[in-house]
mmCIF file of C-alpha atoms in Angstrom:
data_model
loop_
_atom_site.group_PDB
_atom_site.id
_atom_site.type_symbol
_atom_site.label_atom_id
_atom_site.label_comp_id
_atom_site.label_asym_id
_atom_site.label_seq_id
_atom_site.Cartn_x
_atom_site.Cartn_y
_atom_site.Cartn_z
ATOM 1 C CA UNK A 1 -18.981 84.217 76.542
ATOM 2 C CA UNK A 2 -19.663 84.295 80.242
ATOM 3 C CA UNK A 3 -22.866 85.282 81.944
ATOM 4 C CA UNK A 4 -22.786 86.179 85.647
ATOM 5 C CA UNK A 5 -25.892 86.824 87.677
ATOM 6 C CA UNK A 6 -25.931 88.206 91.226
ATOM 7 C CA UNK A 7 -28.700 89.273 93.547
ATOM 8 C CA UNK A 8 -28.840 92.915 94.570
ATOM 9 C CA UNK A 9 -27.924 91.904 98.138
ATOM 10 C CA UNK A 10 -24.540 90.306 97.659
ATOM 11 C CA UNK A 11 -22.298 91.055 100.608
ATOM 12 C CA UNK A 12 -21.973 93.910 103.043
ATOM 13 C CA UNK A 13 -23.170 97.238 101.693
ATOM 14 C CA UNK A 14 -24.399 100.652 102.808
ATOM 15 C CA UNK A 15 -27.757 101.962 101.650
ATOM 16 C CA UNK A 16 -27.756 105.623 100.651
ATOM 17 C CA UNK A 17 -30.702 108.053 100.467
ATOM 18 C CA UNK A 18 -30.811 107.772 96.653
ATOM 19 C CA UNK A 19 -31.745 104.100 97.150
ATOM 20 C CA UNK A 20 -35.342 105.155 97.916
ATOM 21 C CA UNK A 21 -35.419 108.767 96.704
ATOM 22 C CA UNK A 22 -34.248 109.852 93.252
ATOM 23 C CA UNK A 23 -33.252 113.247 94.697
ATOM 24 C CA UNK A 24 -31.488 111.724 97.720
ATOM 25 C CA UNK A 25 -27.760 111.840 98.348
ATOM 26 C CA UNK A 26 -25.430 109.473 96.545
ATOM 27 C CA UNK A 27 -21.988 108.277 97.597
ATOM 28 C CA UNK A 28 -20.173 111.270 96.103
ATOM 29 C CA UNK A 29 -22.446 113.756 97.908
ATOM 30 C CA UNK A 30 -20.757 112.942 101.214
ATOM 31 C CA UNK A 31 -17.429 114.520 102.171
ATOM 32 C CA UNK A 32 -14.590 112.039 102.706
ATOM 33 C CA UNK A 33 -14.474 112.726 106.464
ATOM 34 C CA UNK A 34 -18.068 111.553 106.842
ATOM 35 C CA UNK A 35 -17.000 107.932 106.413
ATOM 36 C CA UNK A 36 -14.816 107.932 109.541
ATOM 37 C CA UNK A 37 -16.120 107.453 113.071
ATOM 38 C CA UNK A 38 -14.531 107.167 116.497
ATOM 39 C CA UNK A 39 -17.534 106.454 118.709
ATOM 40 C CA UNK A 40 -18.723 102.957 117.863
ATOM 41 C CA UNK A 41 -20.956 100.802 120.037
ATOM 42 C CA UNK A 42 -22.064 97.201 119.655
ATOM 43 C CA UNK A 43 -25.318 95.664 120.807
ATOM 44 C CA UNK A 44 -25.786 91.923 121.144
ATOM 45 C CA UNK A 45 -29.180 90.279 120.777
ATOM 46 C CA UNK A 46 -29.965 86.574 120.418
ATOM 47 C CA UNK A 47 -32.830 86.562 117.907
ATOM 48 C CA UNK A 48 -33.098 82.761 118.049
ATOM 49 C CA UNK A 49 -34.382 83.036 121.613
ATOM 50 C CA UNK A 50 -36.685 86.018 121.218
ATOM 51 C CA UNK A 51 -37.902 86.374 117.621
ATOM 52 C CA UNK A 52 -40.140 84.511 115.227
ATOM 53 C CA UNK A 53 -39.177 84.443 111.524
ATOM 54 C CA UNK A 54 -39.815 87.826 109.928
ATOM 55 C CA UNK A 55 -40.556 89.577 113.229
ATOM 56 C CA UNK A 56 -39.495 93.221 113.503
ATOM 57 C CA UNK A 57 -36.796 94.556 115.822
ATOM 58 C CA UNK A 58 -38.207 97.729 117.354
ATOM 59 C CA UNK A 59 -37.182 100.535 119.705
ATOM 60 C CA UNK A 60 -38.326 98.556 122.753
ATOM 61 C CA UNK A 61 -35.925 95.741 121.847
ATOM 62 C CA UNK A 62 -33.053 98.184 121.326
ATOM 63 C CA UNK A 63 -33.895 100.247 124.416
ATOM 64 C CA UNK A 64 -33.619 97.075 126.525
ATOM 65 C CA UNK A 65 -30.108 96.548 125.153
ATOM 66 C CA UNK A 66 -29.000 100.121 125.702
ATOM 67 C CA UNK A 67 -29.959 100.521 129.366
ATOM 68 C CA UNK A 68 -28.618 104.113 129.283
ATOM 69 C CA UNK A 69 -25.026 102.854 129.021
ATOM 70 C CA UNK A 70 -24.284 104.014 125.493
ATOM 71 C CA UNK A 71 -22.784 107.427 124.935
ATOM 72 C CA UNK A 72 -25.224 109.826 123.245
ATOM 73 C CA UNK A 73 -22.314 110.899 120.982
ATOM 74 C CA UNK A 74 -22.265 107.450 119.356
ATOM 75 C CA UNK A 75 -21.717 107.656 115.596
ATOM 76 C CA UNK A 76 -22.016 103.962 114.707
ATOM 77 C CA UNK A 77 -24.109 101.200 116.225
ATOM 78 C CA UNK A 78 -23.470 97.605 115.207
ATOM 79 C CA UNK A 79 -26.258 95.174 116.027
ATOM 80 C CA UNK A 80 -25.175 91.549 116.287
ATOM 81 C CA UNK A 81 -28.313 89.435 116.332
ATOM 82 C CA UNK A 82 -26.564 86.110 115.839
ATOM 83 C CA UNK A 83 -28.424 85.654 112.548
ATOM 84 C CA UNK A 84 -25.029 85.783 110.832
ATOM 85 C CA UNK A 85 -24.677 82.108 111.825
ATOM 86 C CA UNK A 86 -27.375 81.340 109.234
ATOM 87 C CA UNK A 87 -25.656 83.052 106.276
ATOM 88 C CA UNK A 88 -25.232 79.793 104.367
ATOM 89 C CA UNK A 89 -28.882 78.784 104.693
ATOM 90 C CA UNK A 90 -32.089 79.834 102.912
ATOM 91 C CA UNK A 91 -33.556 81.140 106.190
ATOM 92 C CA UNK A 92 -30.930 83.941 106.165
ATOM 93 C CA UNK A 93 -32.555 85.725 103.237
ATOM 94 C CA UNK A 94 -36.038 84.227 103.429
ATOM 95 C CA UNK A 95 -37.021 84.591 107.114
ATOM 96 C CA UNK A 96 -34.705 87.044 108.869
ATOM 97 C CA UNK A 97 -35.974 89.546 111.397
ATOM 98 C CA UNK A 98 -36.536 93.011 109.971
ATOM 99 C CA UNK A 99 -36.283 96.496 111.411
ATOM 100 C CA UNK A 100 -39.413 98.280 112.617
ATOM 101 C CA UNK A 101 -40.043 101.569 110.750
ATOM 102 C CA UNK A 102 -40.178 103.472 114.068
ATOM 103 C CA UNK A 103 -36.669 102.450 115.153
ATOM 104 C CA UNK A 104 -34.789 105.105 113.107
ATOM 105 C CA UNK A 105 -36.655 107.968 114.831
ATOM 106 C CA UNK A 106 -35.893 106.462 118.248
ATOM 107 C CA UNK A 107 -32.218 106.180 117.265
ATOM 108 C CA UNK A 108 -32.130 109.800 116.039
ATOM 109 C CA UNK A 109 -33.646 111.067 119.282
ATOM 110 C CA UNK A 110 -31.335 108.968 121.453
ATOM 111 C CA UNK A 111 -28.149 109.404 119.398
ATOM 112 C CA UNK A 112 -28.197 112.753 117.546
ATOM 113 C CA UNK A 113 -24.727 112.128 116.014
ATOM 114 C CA UNK A 114 -25.536 108.604 114.739
ATOM 115 C CA UNK A 115 -24.451 108.173 111.109
ATOM 116 C CA UNK A 116 -24.514 104.384 110.631
ATOM 117 C CA UNK A 117 -26.577 101.456 111.887
ATOM 118 C CA UNK A 118 -24.918 98.173 110.941
ATOM 119 C CA UNK A 119 -26.469 94.736 111.340
ATOM 120 C CA UNK A 120 -25.847 91.073 110.678
ATOM 121 C CA UNK A 121 -29.133 90.830 108.785
ATOM 122 C CA UNK A 122 -29.304 90.702 104.999
ATOM 123 C CA UNK A 123 -31.413 93.866 104.997
ATOM 124 C CA UNK A 124 -33.402 96.336 107.066
ATOM 125 C CA UNK A 125 -36.314 94.678 105.310
ATOM 126 C CA UNK A 126 -37.533 91.204 106.117
ATOM 127 C CA UNK A 127 -38.673 89.194 103.112
ATOM 128 C CA UNK A 128 -41.672 88.177 105.235
ATOM 129 C CA UNK A 129 -42.705 91.813 105.818
ATOM 130 C CA UNK A 130 -41.736 93.814 102.714
ATOM 131 C CA UNK A 131 -43.981 96.848 103.293
ATOM 132 C CA UNK A 132 -42.584 97.459 106.776
ATOM 133 C CA UNK A 133 -39.130 97.049 105.250
ATOM 134 C CA UNK A 134 -39.753 99.743 102.645
ATOM 135 C CA UNK A 135 -41.058 102.057 105.376
ATOM 136 C CA UNK A 136 -38.015 101.309 107.546
ATOM 137 C CA UNK A 137 -35.630 102.068 104.674
ATOM 138 C CA UNK A 138 -37.383 105.383 104.072
ATOM 139 C CA UNK A 139 -37.333 106.189 107.803
ATOM 140 C CA UNK A 140 -33.567 105.631 107.878
ATOM 141 C CA UNK A 141 -32.828 107.454 104.617
ATOM 142 C CA UNK A 142 -35.494 110.129 103.960
ATOM 143 C CA UNK A 143 -34.617 112.647 106.612
ATOM 144 C CA UNK A 144 -32.512 115.774 106.943
ATOM 145 C CA UNK A 145 -30.051 113.646 108.943
ATOM 146 C CA UNK A 146 -30.197 110.152 107.483
ATOM 147 C CA UNK A 147 -28.836 107.156 109.350
ATOM 148 C CA UNK A 148 -27.184 104.953 106.763
ATOM 149 C CA UNK A 149 -27.924 101.240 107.220
ATOM 150 C CA UNK A 150 -24.979 98.883 106.797
ATOM 151 C CA UNK A 151 -26.625 95.638 105.740
ATOM 152 C CA UNK A 152 -25.458 92.040 105.503
ATOM 153 C CA UNK A 153 -22.485 92.385 107.866
ATOM 154 C CA UNK A 154 -20.884 89.145 108.971
ATOM 155 C CA UNK A 155 -20.430 89.860 112.675
ATOM 156 C CA UNK A 156 -19.992 86.207 113.679
ATOM 157 C CA UNK A 157 -16.369 86.739 114.681
ATOM 158 C CA UNK A 158 -17.146 89.855 116.719
ATOM 159 C CA UNK A 159 -16.576 88.714 120.316
ATOM 160 C CA UNK A 160 -19.293 89.467 122.822
ATOM 161 C CA UNK A 161 -16.785 90.006 125.607
ATOM 162 C CA UNK A 162 -15.247 93.286 124.525
ATOM 163 C CA UNK A 163 -15.014 95.678 127.442
ATOM 164 C CA UNK A 164 -16.975 98.549 125.860
ATOM 165 C CA UNK A 165 -19.746 96.394 124.447
ATOM 166 C CA UNK A 166 -23.234 95.780 125.772
ATOM 167 C CA UNK A 167 -24.803 92.345 125.920
ATOM 168 C CA UNK A 168 -28.425 91.345 126.510
#
C-alpha cells in the first residue's frame, strides 16, 4: 500500500468561482475559447524592497506599475513579484504578500476584458492575513465577470527585459 498526501496548493492552478461559491462556475461551464488570450501584459514588482511579510498588494501598488501604458483590452496580467525565488523555503507559503480585496474591482474598472490575473505567489491569500485573503478570493470570483486568479506560478525565468513589459 502507498499513501500520498499533498497540500491543496501544489503547483500552478486557476481558482474558479465554485471555489468560494457552491453555485459558481466550474471548469466545464466555460467555453473552450475562453481559455485563450492574445493580449497579455506583465508587471514586475520587487516585493523584497517594498513589502513586509504578509503585507497586501493593493490597487495603489498596481497603479504605480501600470502608469497608463497597458492596453485597456488586456485579457491576462501576470504579476512577477520576485517571490518565486523563495519557492523552496518556508517563507514562500508562510509569509508571502497577499492581494488586497479591493484590487479586483480596480482591475475590472481599468481592464474590462481581463479574464486572468496570474502571480508568482502561492495564493491570493497570505497565510498571515487569512480573512483579507478570503475577501480577495470572493472579490475576484463572485462577480458577473470574474477574474480568475492563476496562483503559484513560477515566473522566475520570465525575463524583465521583454519589449512589451512594464518594470517598476
